């Protein structure tokens, strides 16, 4: 989407596609487009440390190569791990 708009930058304004036309063509809602643009620009993941802990908990629950822990098992263990992190 942004590439199309950059390619048309040199064209007169009347000949350019509008953002609404482009979004309608690819059947994408305007808020979704702007949310994704913001996510691409801001690459900092504020939950990166939590994801690491969740992954460690899920690895402990592996059985025969499959992840067996769902969110009901992971959440109490995550809260317990978070308390240990904040105390230390």
Short mmCIF file of C-alpha atoms in Angstrom, two decimals:
data_model
loop_
_atom_site.label_atom_id
_atom_site.label_comp_id
_atom_site.label_asym_id
_atom_site.label_seq_id
_atom_site.Cartn_x
_atom_site.Cartn_y
_atom_site.Cartn_z
CA UNK A 1 0.00 0.00 0.00
CA UNK A 2 2.69 2.47 0.99
CA UNK A 3 4.75 1.42 -2.02
CA UNK A 4 1.87 2.28 -4.36
CA UNK A 5 1.48 5.66 -2.74
CA UNK A 6 5.20 6.38 -2.99
CA UNK A 7 5.22 5.38 -6.67
CA UNK A 8 2.42 7.86 -7.32
CA UNK A 9 4.05 10.73 -5.44
CA UNK A 10 5.25 12.39 -8.64
CA UNK A 11 1.84 12.24 -10.33
CA UNK A 12 -0.59 15.16 -10.15
CA UNK A 13 -2.98 14.83 -7.22
CA UNK A 14 -5.99 14.19 -9.47
CA UNK A 15 -4.31 11.13 -11.01
CA UNK A 16 -3.27 9.50 -7.73
CA UNK A 17 -5.30 6.81 -6.04
CA UNK A 18 -6.82 7.86 -2.75
CA UNK A 19 -6.20 5.87 0.39
CA UNK A 20 -9.90 5.04 0.58
CA UNK A 21 -9.91 3.62 -2.95
CA UNK A 22 -6.88 1.45 -2.27
CA UNK A 23 -8.28 0.14 1.00
CA UNK A 24 -11.62 -0.65 -0.61
CA UNK A 25 -9.86 -2.52 -3.43
CA UNK A 26 -7.99 -4.81 -1.02
CA UNK A 27 -10.99 -4.97 1.36
CA UNK A 28 -9.16 -3.59 4.37
CA UNK A 29 -10.65 -1.29 6.99
CA UNK A 30 -9.05 2.08 7.55
CA UNK A 31 -8.37 1.59 11.31
CA UNK A 32 -6.74 -1.78 10.61
CA UNK A 33 -4.43 -0.20 8.04
CA UNK A 34 -3.31 2.56 10.39
CA UNK A 35 -2.87 0.14 13.31
CA UNK A 36 -0.62 -2.05 11.19
CA UNK A 37 1.41 0.95 10.02
CA UNK A 38 1.90 2.00 13.62
CA UNK A 39 2.93 -1.53 14.60
CA UNK A 40 5.49 -1.68 11.77
CA UNK A 41 6.98 1.70 12.74
CA UNK A 42 7.13 0.87 16.47
CA UNK A 43 9.02 -2.43 16.59
CA UNK A 44 9.47 -2.44 20.37
CA UNK A 45 7.44 -5.25 21.86
CA UNK A 46 6.44 -4.31 25.38
CA UNK A 47 5.55 -7.94 26.16
CA UNK A 48 8.80 -9.50 24.95
CA UNK A 49 9.93 -10.50 28.47
CA UNK A 50 6.53 -12.01 29.29
CA UNK A 51 6.57 -14.01 26.05
CA UNK A 52 9.93 -15.51 27.03
CA UNK A 53 8.56 -16.65 30.39
CA UNK A 54 5.42 -18.08 28.75
CA UNK A 55 7.59 -19.99 26.28
CA UNK A 56 9.68 -21.44 29.13
CA UNK A 57 6.54 -22.54 30.98
CA UNK A 58 5.10 -24.10 27.84
CA UNK A 59 8.37 -25.97 27.18
CA UNK A 60 8.13 -27.54 30.65
CA UNK A 61 4.65 -28.80 29.75
CA UNK A 62 5.72 -30.57 26.58
CA UNK A 63 4.74 -34.20 26.32
CA UNK A 64 5.73 -36.37 23.36
CA UNK A 65 6.81 -33.30 21.43
CA UNK A 66 3.51 -31.45 21.82
CA UNK A 67 2.65 -28.48 23.97
CA UNK A 68 0.08 -29.65 26.49
CA UNK A 69 -0.34 -26.57 28.67
CA UNK A 70 -3.20 -24.27 27.84
CA UNK A 71 -3.81 -20.81 29.25
CA UNK A 72 -5.46 -22.19 32.40
CA UNK A 73 -2.24 -23.94 33.38
CA UNK A 74 0.08 -21.24 32.14
CA UNK A 75 -1.58 -18.24 33.85
CA UNK A 76 -1.04 -19.34 37.49
CA UNK A 77 2.54 -20.34 36.72
CA UNK A 78 3.10 -17.01 34.95
CA UNK A 79 1.77 -15.08 37.95
CA UNK A 80 4.02 -17.11 40.25
CA UNK A 81 7.04 -16.42 38.02
CA UNK A 82 6.17 -12.72 37.85
CA UNK A 83 6.06 -12.50 41.67
CA UNK A 84 9.49 -14.13 41.83
CA UNK A 85 10.86 -11.67 39.27
CA UNK A 86 9.56 -8.61 41.10
CA UNK A 87 10.72 -9.82 44.53
CA UNK A 88 14.26 -10.55 43.40
#
